[in-house]
Short mmCIF file of C-alpha atoms in Angstrom, two decimals:
data_model
loop_
_atom_site.label_atom_id
_atom_site.label_comp_id
_atom_site.label_asym_id
_atom_site.label_seq_id
_atom_site.Cartn_x
_atom_site.Cartn_y
_atom_site.Cartn_z
CA MET A 1 0.00 0.00 0.00
CA ASP A 2 1.41 3.38 -1.01
CA ARG A 3 1.44 5.58 2.07
CA SER A 4 4.02 8.08 0.75
CA GLY A 5 1.55 10.97 1.06
CA ASP A 6 1.00 10.18 4.73
CA ALA A 7 3.20 12.63 6.65
CA GLY A 8 3.37 10.40 9.72
CA ALA A 9 4.37 7.32 7.71
CA LEU A 10 7.06 9.25 5.85
CA ALA A 11 8.35 10.67 9.14
CA ASP A 12 8.59 7.16 10.58
CA LEU A 13 10.55 6.11 7.51
CA ILE A 14 13.12 8.90 7.51
CA GLY A 15 13.14 10.46 10.98
CA HIS A 16 15.83 8.16 12.36
CA ARG A 17 18.08 8.97 9.39
CA LEU A 18 18.25 12.66 10.27
CA THR A 19 20.21 12.07 13.47
CA GLY A 20 23.93 11.78 14.00
CA ARG A 21 24.98 13.40 10.71
CA SER A 22 26.64 16.69 9.89
CA GLY A 23 25.20 19.41 7.68
CA GLY A 24 22.10 21.55 7.83
CA LEU A 25 18.91 19.79 8.82
CA TYR A 26 17.10 20.83 5.65
CA ARG A 27 19.94 19.43 3.52
CA ARG A 28 19.88 16.12 5.42
CA LEU A 29 16.14 15.94 4.89
CA ALA A 30 16.55 16.63 1.17
CA ASP A 31 19.25 13.95 0.92
CA GLU A 32 17.05 11.33 2.58
CA LEU A 33 14.05 12.15 0.41
CA ALA A 34 16.29 11.98 -2.66
CA ALA A 35 17.53 8.57 -1.53
CA LEU A 36 13.95 7.31 -1.19
CA ILE A 37 13.16 8.61 -4.66
CA GLY A 38 16.26 6.96 -6.09
CA ALA A 39 15.36 3.63 -4.48
CA ALA A 40 11.76 3.83 -5.78
CA GLU A 41 10.41 3.92 -2.25
CA LEU A 42 8.86 7.20 -3.43
CA PRO A 43 7.82 6.32 -7.01
CA VAL A 44 7.25 8.67 -9.93
CA GLY A 45 4.02 10.60 -9.37
CA ALA A 46 3.93 9.98 -5.62
CA ARG A 47 2.55 12.98 -3.74
CA LEU A 48 4.76 14.32 -0.96
CA PRO A 49 3.04 15.59 2.17
CA ALA A 50 2.33 19.29 2.49
CA GLU A 51 5.25 21.16 4.05
CA ARG A 52 3.44 22.02 7.25
CA ARG A 53 2.17 18.47 7.77
CA LEU A 54 5.59 16.90 7.25
CA ALA A 55 7.17 19.52 9.53
CA GLU A 56 4.69 18.65 12.28
CA ALA A 57 5.29 14.91 11.85
CA LEU A 58 9.09 15.34 11.96
CA ALA A 59 8.93 17.91 14.76
CA VAL A 60 10.96 20.42 12.74
CA SER A 61 10.19 23.92 11.50
CA ARG A 62 8.17 24.41 8.32
CA SER A 63 11.06 26.41 6.84
CA THR A 64 13.24 23.28 7.09
CA VAL A 65 10.82 21.28 4.95
CA VAL A 66 10.29 24.16 2.50
CA ALA A 67 14.05 24.43 2.01
CA ALA A 68 14.37 20.65 1.52
CA TYR A 69 11.63 20.63 -1.11
CA ASP A 70 13.29 23.60 -2.86
CA GLU A 71 16.53 21.59 -2.98
CA LEU A 72 14.74 18.62 -4.55
CA ARG A 73 13.05 20.88 -7.11
CA ALA A 74 16.40 22.42 -8.04
CA HIS A 75 17.70 18.95 -8.88
CA GLY A 76 14.62 18.01 -10.88
CA LEU A 77 13.51 15.30 -8.46
CA VAL A 78 10.14 16.82 -7.57
CA GLU A 79 7.75 19.25 -9.17
CA SER A 80 5.02 21.44 -7.74
CA ARG A 81 1.81 22.59 -9.39
CA ARG A 82 -0.86 24.80 -7.97
CA GLY A 83 -3.66 22.64 -6.64
CA SER A 84 -1.67 19.41 -7.05
CA GLY A 85 0.96 19.83 -4.37
CA THR A 86 4.49 18.42 -4.66
CA THR A 87 5.02 15.14 -6.51
CA VAL A 88 7.99 13.03 -7.57
CA ALA A 89 8.98 14.19 -11.06
CA ARG A 90 8.93 11.88 -14.06
CA ALA A 91 12.60 12.65 -14.69
CA ALA A 92 13.42 11.10 -11.32
CA GLY A 93 12.46 7.66 -12.65
CA ARG A 94 14.78 7.63 -15.67
CA GLY A 95 17.21 4.77 -15.71
CA ARG A 96 15.26 2.76 -13.19
CA SER A 97 14.53 -0.85 -14.03
CA ARG A 98 10.89 -1.66 -14.58
CA ALA A 99 11.47 -4.69 -12.39
CA ASP A 100 12.06 -2.45 -9.36
CA LYS A 101 9.48 -3.08 -6.66
CA ARG A 102 8.94 -0.97 -3.57
CA MET A 103 8.69 -2.50 -0.15
CA PRO A 104 5.24 -1.73 1.27
CA SER A 105 5.19 0.62 4.23
CA GLY A 106 3.22 -0.84 7.10
CA TYR A 107 2.47 -0.17 10.73
CA GLY A 108 5.34 -2.41 11.84
CA GLU A 109 7.96 -0.50 9.88
CA SER A 110 9.09 1.84 12.65
CA LEU A 111 9.32 -1.15 14.99
CA PHE A 112 11.28 -3.38 12.60
CA HIS A 113 13.60 -0.78 11.08
CA ARG A 114 16.24 -0.92 13.82
CA ILE A 115 16.36 -4.73 13.54
CA THR A 116 17.21 -4.29 9.86
CA VAL A 117 19.87 -1.58 10.11
CA GLY A 118 21.49 -2.82 13.31
CA PRO A 119 22.71 -0.91 16.37
CA GLY A 120 24.08 2.60 16.23
CA GLU A 121 24.75 5.56 18.49
CA VAL A 122 21.05 6.01 19.05
CA ILE A 123 19.63 3.99 21.96
CA SER A 124 16.88 2.08 20.24
CA LEU A 125 13.90 1.12 22.39
CA THR A 126 11.96 -0.21 19.42
CA TYR A 127 12.03 -3.86 20.44
CA ALA A 128 12.17 -5.74 23.72
CA VAL A 129 14.44 -8.76 23.50
CA ASP A 130 17.23 -10.18 25.63
CA PRO A 131 20.53 -11.68 24.46
CA GLY A 132 20.61 -15.45 24.05
CA LEU A 133 20.73 -17.64 27.14
CA PRO A 134 24.37 -18.57 27.95
CA GLU A 135 23.39 -22.25 28.13
CA LEU A 136 22.72 -22.24 24.38
CA SER A 137 26.38 -22.72 23.47
CA SER A 138 26.91 -25.79 25.66
CA GLU A 139 23.60 -27.33 24.56
CA LEU A 140 24.51 -26.78 20.92
CA ALA A 141 27.95 -28.35 21.40
CA GLU A 142 26.41 -31.40 23.06
CA LEU A 143 23.79 -31.66 20.31
CA ALA A 144 26.54 -31.68 17.67
CA SER A 145 28.34 -34.56 19.37
CA THR A 146 25.33 -36.71 20.32
CA ASP A 147 22.24 -35.95 18.20
CA LEU A 148 23.61 -34.63 14.92
CA PRO A 149 24.84 -37.95 13.45
CA GLU A 150 21.35 -39.44 13.73
CA LEU A 151 19.71 -36.28 12.33
CA LEU A 152 22.02 -36.40 9.30
CA GLY A 153 20.84 -39.92 8.58
CA HIS A 154 17.38 -38.62 7.63
CA VAL A 155 16.27 -36.51 4.66
CA GLY A 156 15.79 -33.42 6.86
CA TYR A 157 12.31 -32.38 5.69
CA HIS A 158 9.77 -32.25 8.49
CA PRO A 159 6.85 -30.00 7.45
CA ARG A 160 4.94 -30.78 10.66
CA GLY A 161 8.08 -30.51 12.76
CA LEU A 162 10.73 -32.83 14.16
CA PRO A 163 8.84 -35.65 15.95
CA VAL A 164 10.80 -35.33 19.20
CA LEU A 165 10.13 -31.58 19.31
CA ARG A 166 6.41 -32.05 18.73
CA GLU A 167 6.37 -34.52 21.62
CA ARG A 168 8.13 -32.02 23.89
CA ILE A 169 5.80 -29.18 22.90
CA ALA A 170 2.78 -31.41 23.58
CA GLU A 171 4.20 -32.21 27.03
CA HIS A 172 4.76 -28.48 27.60
CA PHE A 173 1.08 -27.74 26.82
CA THR A 174 -0.13 -30.63 28.93
CA GLY A 175 1.94 -29.39 31.86
CA SER A 176 0.37 -25.93 31.50
CA GLY A 177 -3.16 -27.33 31.84
CA LEU A 178 -4.05 -28.00 28.19
CA PRO A 179 -3.85 -31.74 27.40
CA THR A 180 -2.18 -32.09 24.00
CA SER A 181 -0.81 -34.84 21.75
CA ALA A 182 2.04 -34.57 19.27
CA ASP A 183 -0.28 -34.85 16.26
CA GLU A 184 -1.98 -31.61 17.36
CA ILE A 185 1.30 -29.67 16.92
CA VAL A 186 2.81 -28.00 13.85
CA VAL A 187 6.28 -26.48 14.27
CA THR A 188 6.90 -23.12 12.57
CA THR A 189 9.78 -20.74 11.98
CA GLY A 190 8.90 -18.50 14.90
CA ALA A 191 5.53 -17.19 16.08
CA HIS A 192 5.51 -14.70 13.20
CA GLN A 193 5.30 -17.49 10.63
CA ALA A 194 2.66 -19.21 12.73
CA ILE A 195 0.44 -16.11 12.50
CA ALA A 196 1.16 -15.83 8.77
CA LEU A 197 0.15 -19.46 8.12
CA VAL A 198 -3.08 -19.09 10.08
CA THR A 199 -3.80 -15.86 8.21
CA GLN A 200 -3.34 -17.62 4.86
CA MET A 201 -5.69 -20.37 5.93
CA TYR A 202 -8.57 -18.27 7.25
CA LEU A 203 -8.57 -14.82 5.70
CA ARG A 204 -10.19 -13.99 2.39
CA ASN A 205 -10.20 -10.58 0.76
CA GLY A 206 -12.40 -8.24 2.76
CA ALA A 207 -12.84 -10.57 5.75
CA ALA A 208 -12.82 -8.93 9.18
CA VAL A 209 -10.35 -9.82 11.95
CA ALA A 210 -11.18 -8.84 15.52
CA ILE A 211 -8.13 -7.86 17.58
CA GLU A 212 -7.33 -6.30 20.91
CA GLN A 213 -6.93 -2.53 20.84
CA PRO A 214 -4.01 -1.74 21.03
CA SER A 215 -2.15 -4.69 19.54
CA TRP A 216 1.15 -5.88 18.04
CA PRO A 217 1.84 -3.86 14.85
CA GLY A 218 3.13 -6.81 12.84
CA CYS A 219 -0.32 -8.37 12.82
CA PHE A 220 -1.83 -5.31 11.09
CA ASP A 221 0.54 -5.80 8.18
CA LEU A 222 -0.02 -9.57 7.97
CA PHE A 223 -3.80 -9.24 8.03
CA GLY A 224 -3.77 -6.29 5.63
CA ALA A 225 -1.57 -8.15 3.13
CA ALA A 226 -4.17 -10.94 3.09
CA GLY A 227 -6.93 -8.42 2.40
CA GLY A 228 -8.32 -8.53 5.92
CA ARG A 229 -10.14 -5.70 7.73
CA VAL A 230 -9.02 -5.11 11.30
CA VAL A 231 -11.70 -4.46 13.94
CA GLY A 232 -10.29 -3.26 17.27
CA VAL A 233 -11.88 -4.18 20.61
CA PRO A 234 -10.68 -2.28 23.73
CA LEU A 235 -9.20 -3.91 26.84
CA ASP A 236 -9.79 -3.63 30.55
CA ASP A 237 -7.60 -4.98 33.35
CA ALA A 238 -8.86 -8.56 32.81
CA GLY A 239 -8.31 -8.58 29.03
CA ILE A 240 -10.40 -7.93 25.95
CA ARG A 241 -13.85 -6.62 26.93
CA PRO A 242 -16.52 -9.30 26.38
CA ASP A 243 -19.42 -6.86 25.96
CA LEU A 244 -17.67 -4.99 23.16
CA LEU A 245 -16.38 -8.25 21.67
CA ASP A 246 -19.91 -9.63 21.51
CA ALA A 247 -21.04 -6.46 19.72
CA ALA A 248 -18.10 -6.63 17.29
CA PHE A 249 -18.88 -10.27 16.48
CA ALA A 250 -22.52 -9.42 15.79
CA GLU A 251 -21.79 -6.34 13.68
CA HIS A 252 -18.72 -7.40 11.68
CA GLN A 253 -19.01 -11.22 11.64
CA PRO A 254 -15.21 -11.62 11.62
CA ALA A 255 -13.50 -14.69 10.25
CA MET A 256 -11.03 -14.68 13.11
CA LEU A 257 -10.25 -13.27 16.57
CA PHE A 258 -6.57 -12.65 17.34
CA VAL A 259 -5.68 -12.18 21.02
CA MET A 260 -2.60 -12.21 23.25
CA PRO A 261 -4.06 -13.42 26.57
CA THR A 262 -0.76 -13.94 28.39
CA PHE A 263 1.25 -10.74 28.89
CA HIS A 264 -0.39 -8.81 26.08
CA ASN A 265 1.86 -6.71 23.85
CA PRO A 266 2.10 -3.74 24.43
CA THR A 267 0.21 -3.41 27.75
CA GLY A 268 1.64 -6.46 29.57
CA ARG A 269 -1.83 -7.41 30.87
CA LEU A 270 -2.80 -10.95 31.80
CA MET A 271 -6.24 -12.15 30.74
CA SER A 272 -8.00 -13.74 33.70
CA ALA A 273 -9.20 -17.35 33.66
CA ALA A 274 -12.83 -16.21 33.80
CA ARG A 275 -12.29 -13.84 30.86
CA ARG A 276 -10.64 -16.60 28.83
CA ARG A 277 -13.72 -18.75 29.32
CA GLN A 278 -16.01 -15.86 28.33
CA VAL A 279 -14.03 -15.14 25.17
CA ALA A 280 -13.94 -18.81 24.13
CA GLU A 281 -17.69 -19.21 24.68
CA LEU A 282 -18.51 -16.00 22.80
CA ALA A 283 -16.38 -17.05 19.83
CA ALA A 284 -17.98 -20.51 19.76
CA ARG A 285 -21.48 -19.02 19.85
CA HIS A 286 -20.70 -16.70 16.93
CA GLY A 287 -18.70 -19.31 14.99
CA VAL A 288 -15.47 -17.26 15.06
CA VAL A 289 -12.06 -18.92 14.96
CA VAL A 290 -9.81 -17.87 17.88
CA VAL A 291 -6.07 -17.47 17.43
CA GLU A 292 -4.21 -16.91 20.70
CA ASP A 293 -0.59 -15.81 20.64
CA ASN A 294 1.18 -16.72 23.89
CA ALA A 295 4.73 -15.98 22.75
CA TYR A 296 5.48 -14.16 26.03
CA SER A 297 4.17 -16.92 28.31
CA ALA A 298 7.17 -19.23 28.33
CA TRP A 299 9.34 -17.60 30.95
CA ASP A 300 7.78 -14.61 32.69
CA ARG A 301 6.76 -16.34 35.92
CA ALA A 302 7.81 -13.64 38.33
CA GLY A 303 4.25 -12.35 38.74
CA PRO A 304 1.01 -14.14 39.61
CA SER A 305 0.26 -17.65 38.36
CA VAL A 306 -0.62 -17.84 34.69
CA PRO A 307 -3.91 -19.53 33.72
CA PRO A 308 -3.86 -22.31 31.11
CA PRO A 309 -4.13 -21.23 27.47
CA LEU A 310 -7.50 -19.94 26.32
CA ALA A 311 -8.03 -23.21 24.40
CA ALA A 312 -8.34 -25.04 27.74
CA TYR A 313 -11.59 -23.14 28.42
CA ALA A 314 -13.14 -23.58 24.98
CA PRO A 315 -16.36 -25.55 24.37
CA GLU A 316 -16.05 -28.70 22.27
CA ASP A 317 -17.40 -27.01 19.15
CA ALA A 318 -14.98 -24.07 19.38
CA GLU A 319 -12.12 -23.65 16.94
CA VAL A 320 -9.06 -22.37 18.83
CA LEU A 321 -5.45 -22.29 17.63
CA THR A 322 -2.70 -21.63 20.18
CA ILE A 323 0.64 -20.14 19.13
CA GLY A 324 3.86 -20.28 21.12
CA SER A 325 7.57 -19.68 20.64
CA VAL A 326 10.97 -19.87 22.34
CA SER A 327 12.28 -16.71 20.68
CA LYS A 328 11.29 -14.39 23.55
CA ALA A 329 12.30 -16.85 26.26
CA VAL A 330 15.59 -18.20 24.91
CA TRP A 331 16.95 -16.09 22.05
CA GLY A 332 15.53 -14.04 19.18
CA GLY A 333 17.84 -15.91 16.81
CA LEU A 334 16.29 -19.27 17.68
CA ARG A 335 13.38 -18.94 15.26
CA ILE A 336 11.24 -21.84 16.46
CA GLY A 337 7.53 -21.48 17.16
CA TRP A 338 4.49 -23.72 17.01
CA ILE A 339 0.75 -23.95 16.57
CA ARG A 340 -1.46 -26.20 18.67
CA ALA A 341 -4.74 -27.10 16.92
CA SER A 342 -7.17 -29.99 16.51
CA ARG A 343 -5.83 -32.87 14.42
CA PRO A 344 -7.76 -31.93 11.24
CA LEU A 345 -6.63 -28.30 11.52
CA ALA A 346 -3.05 -29.38 12.20
CA GLU A 347 -3.12 -31.43 9.00
CA ARG A 348 -4.27 -28.41 7.00
CA LEU A 349 -1.67 -26.16 8.63
CA ALA A 350 1.05 -28.70 7.84
CA ARG A 351 0.14 -28.48 4.15
CA HIS A 352 0.43 -24.68 4.28
CA LYS A 353 3.76 -25.05 6.08
CA ALA A 354 5.08 -27.46 3.43
CA LEU A 355 4.22 -24.95 0.72
CA ALA A 356 6.00 -22.20 2.66
CA ASP A 357 9.38 -23.82 3.29
CA LEU A 358 9.15 -27.65 3.59
CA GLY A 359 9.94 -27.38 7.29
CA SER A 360 11.84 -25.28 9.82
CA PRO A 361 15.62 -25.76 10.29
CA VAL A 362 16.19 -29.20 11.80
CA ILE A 363 19.16 -28.30 14.00
CA ASP A 364 17.22 -25.40 15.53
CA GLN A 365 14.33 -27.76 16.20
CA ALA A 366 16.60 -30.35 17.80
CA LEU A 367 18.16 -27.65 20.01
CA THR A 368 14.70 -26.46 21.07
CA ALA A 369 13.70 -30.04 21.91
CA ARG A 370 16.66 -30.26 24.28
CA LEU A 371 15.80 -26.92 25.93
CA LEU A 372 12.02 -27.19 26.41
CA PRO A 373 12.00 -29.60 29.39
CA ARG A 374 14.36 -27.21 31.26
CA LEU A 375 12.76 -23.96 30.15
CA GLY A 376 11.53 -22.89 33.57
CA GLU A 377 14.88 -23.62 35.18
CA LEU A 378 16.87 -21.94 32.39
CA THR A 379 14.82 -18.75 32.39
CA ALA A 380 14.35 -18.28 36.14
CA GLU A 381 17.26 -15.84 36.34
CA ARG A 382 16.01 -13.95 33.31
CA ALA A 383 12.62 -13.51 34.97
CA ARG A 384 14.29 -12.22 38.12
CA VAL A 385 16.39 -9.71 36.16
CA ALA A 386 13.32 -8.53 34.25
CA THR A 387 11.55 -7.80 37.53
CA VAL A 388 14.53 -5.78 38.76
CA ARG A 389 14.74 -3.79 35.52
CA LYS A 390 11.01 -3.11 35.49
CA LYS A 391 11.28 -1.70 38.99
CA LEU A 392 14.30 0.43 38.06
CA MET A 393 12.58 1.78 34.95
CA GLY A 394 9.55 2.76 37.02
CA GLU A 395 11.73 4.57 39.55
CA LEU A 396 13.68 6.45 36.86
CA LEU A 397 10.52 7.58 35.11
CA THR A 398 8.86 8.63 38.37
CA GLU A 399 11.90 10.72 39.27
CA ARG A 400 12.66 12.33 35.91
CA LEU A 401 9.34 12.25 34.05
CA PRO A 402 6.68 12.54 36.75
CA GLU A 403 4.04 13.77 34.27
CA TRP A 404 4.05 10.47 32.38
CA GLU A 405 1.34 7.95 33.28
CA TRP A 406 1.43 4.16 33.22
CA SER A 407 0.23 1.08 35.07
CA GLU A 408 2.77 -1.50 36.14
CA PRO A 409 2.44 -4.45 33.74
CA VAL A 410 1.89 -7.95 35.10
CA GLY A 411 4.36 -9.39 32.60
CA GLY A 412 6.05 -8.81 29.28
CA SER A 413 9.04 -6.57 28.66
CA ALA A 414 7.73 -3.02 28.24
CA LEU A 415 5.77 -0.19 29.81
CA TRP A 416 2.75 1.27 28.01
CA ILE A 417 3.00 4.98 28.82
CA ARG A 418 0.57 7.82 28.25
CA LEU A 419 1.99 11.27 27.46
CA PRO A 420 -0.35 14.01 28.71
CA ASP A 421 -1.69 16.28 25.95
CA THR A 422 1.00 15.16 23.49
CA ASP A 423 1.13 13.42 20.13
CA ALA A 424 3.57 10.60 20.83
CA ARG A 425 4.64 10.47 17.20
CA VAL A 426 5.84 14.06 17.38
CA PHE A 427 7.62 13.40 20.67
CA ALA A 428 9.32 10.36 19.10
CA GLN A 429 10.90 12.64 16.49
CA VAL A 430 12.18 15.01 19.18
CA ALA A 431 13.49 12.02 21.16
CA LEU A 432 15.42 10.85 18.09
CA ARG A 433 17.34 14.10 18.04
CA HIS A 434 18.25 13.44 21.65
CA GLY A 435 19.58 9.99 20.74
CA VAL A 436 16.78 7.63 21.75
CA GLU A 437 14.32 5.82 19.51
CA VAL A 438 10.85 4.87 20.76
CA VAL A 439 7.68 3.42 19.24
CA ALA A 440 4.64 5.69 19.29
CA GLY A 441 1.18 4.33 20.00
CA GLN A 442 0.00 4.96 16.45
CA ALA A 443 2.01 1.91 15.37
CA MET A 444 0.08 -0.20 17.89
CA ASP A 445 -3.35 1.24 17.11
CA PRO A 446 -3.93 2.89 13.72
CA THR A 447 -7.41 4.08 14.78
CA GLY A 448 -5.84 7.03 16.61
CA GLU A 449 -7.20 6.01 20.02
CA HIS A 450 -3.67 5.62 21.45
CA ASN A 451 -1.78 8.39 19.66
CA ASP A 452 -0.69 9.76 23.04
CA TYR A 453 1.01 6.51 24.13
CA LEU A 454 4.56 5.16 23.91
CA ARG A 455 5.79 1.61 24.29
CA VAL A 456 9.03 1.76 26.31
CA PRO A 457 10.81 -1.59 26.84
CA PHE A 458 12.90 -2.26 29.93
CA ALA A 459 14.80 -5.30 28.57
CA TYR A 460 18.15 -3.50 28.71
CA THR A 461 21.03 -3.15 31.14
CA GLU A 462 20.69 -0.75 34.04
CA GLN A 463 23.15 1.69 32.44
CA VAL A 464 21.27 1.75 29.14
CA LEU A 465 17.97 2.32 30.95
CA ASP A 466 19.47 5.19 32.93
CA ASP A 467 20.90 6.82 29.79
CA ALA A 468 17.69 6.29 27.84
CA VAL A 469 15.49 7.91 30.47
CA THR A 470 17.91 10.83 30.75
CA ARG A 471 17.63 11.43 27.01
CA LEU A 472 13.86 11.02 27.08
CA ALA A 473 13.65 13.58 29.89
CA ARG A 474 15.72 16.09 27.90
CA ALA A 475 13.53 15.55 24.85
CA TRP A 476 10.38 16.00 26.92
CA GLN A 477 11.76 19.20 28.43
CA GLU A 478 12.54 20.59 24.98
CA LEU A 479 9.10 19.71 23.63
CA ARG A 480 7.31 21.23 26.62
CA ARG A 481 9.37 24.44 26.58
CA HIS A 482 9.80 25.13 22.89
CA GLY A 483 7.35 22.94 20.98
CA PRO A 484 8.34 20.58 18.16
CA GLY A 485 10.96 22.84 16.61
CA PRO A 486 11.78 26.53 16.18
CA GLU A 487 11.92 28.19 12.80
CA VAL A 488 15.40 27.34 11.63
CA PRO A 489 17.11 29.79 9.26
CA VAL A 490 18.06 28.31 5.89
CA VAL A 491 21.83 28.16 5.47
#
């Protein structure tokens, strides 16, 4: 979807590139826009946002954007016509291969960009992941000496997943209160692929998907790519609200409900056992498939006891698929997830999985099979450290940013913070110029209901958290005193 004319989307795409470089701000902005035009991210004919709107989104002065557009016009990259605004000039497309294809800009882009470009001088708080568990190296070495010879004796294609891993995942579910057999499991390449496979299986063009509001931005892009319509349902402290969910089911007749009952992202809330039963019964009554993503449930046991997965509360005629992963608990680089479903559904999912990649990497699966029985033991220290860091982050924010509002999350790895009377997207641009990158609520809820929220992870060392909050406080002080940006003279 072409969102080049959306000032906020364009700001998300280029705002981080304006930091840490020499030269006038308007010239840096012109250079980055020129680069997007050259890479066909801004195609010929694409309308650029009005100067004032882009200035507001980037938290810079309007004169900065005017000067940048003038620079682009001088080089023949854009043209302006009365009543038509500023568009990418036809001459800018000369020499470009017709095979060039632009990457679509989605709601997850600001969140995923730092993963793509890697670390830099900016403290990036765009994702909440820990380094790999130290035990991974010794487990991998032992696997190579004991299990690998037998694995090499087989063809290596396991579309449903390595049998021993499916057995271990089934035991994991059974131990959590949801009796499961290995033939109800399909192994995937992370929880992200699990959601993508389910989306392929259930969504048709124009179908509605009910989700929690706010929600994880990656799901918006997955559902949108499949032609789905997202219908948001607000939360309360116990999870997604059943009264509003019932109304959404009746009005929109969605094909699917996507929820994160255990340590919801981004709020960190834990859906109660009673609410899980209500949601499962409502979905069964309306004939809606439930997809629950419990990717955060594997290790965060520092808080209250976690109820069994939502599927454990579902009536017999309900259709519930449960997604899990070790990526959050063990290491982001161990891309192993799974789907738990009824046997017929698991068979269908396995066919979709075979079409996708013939099966997830076997060595990664074998390593996960070795780790799963010890997961609680291996991650106990990580859970303890997360609790300490959450407490520290709360203390730092209370001391340095007392105006900010949040509720302590039950689990997860981030705080969901409300900024009083402030567009969080604008603040995020100011924060970038102070050397810290944050995700604004608009990425988590495109309806605009949470535009004054930030997701701020605490999965970092104490020193990084201290530095990050210091920079955030300076950015907040600048925004409160001077606004987004003074009129900067063109030089």
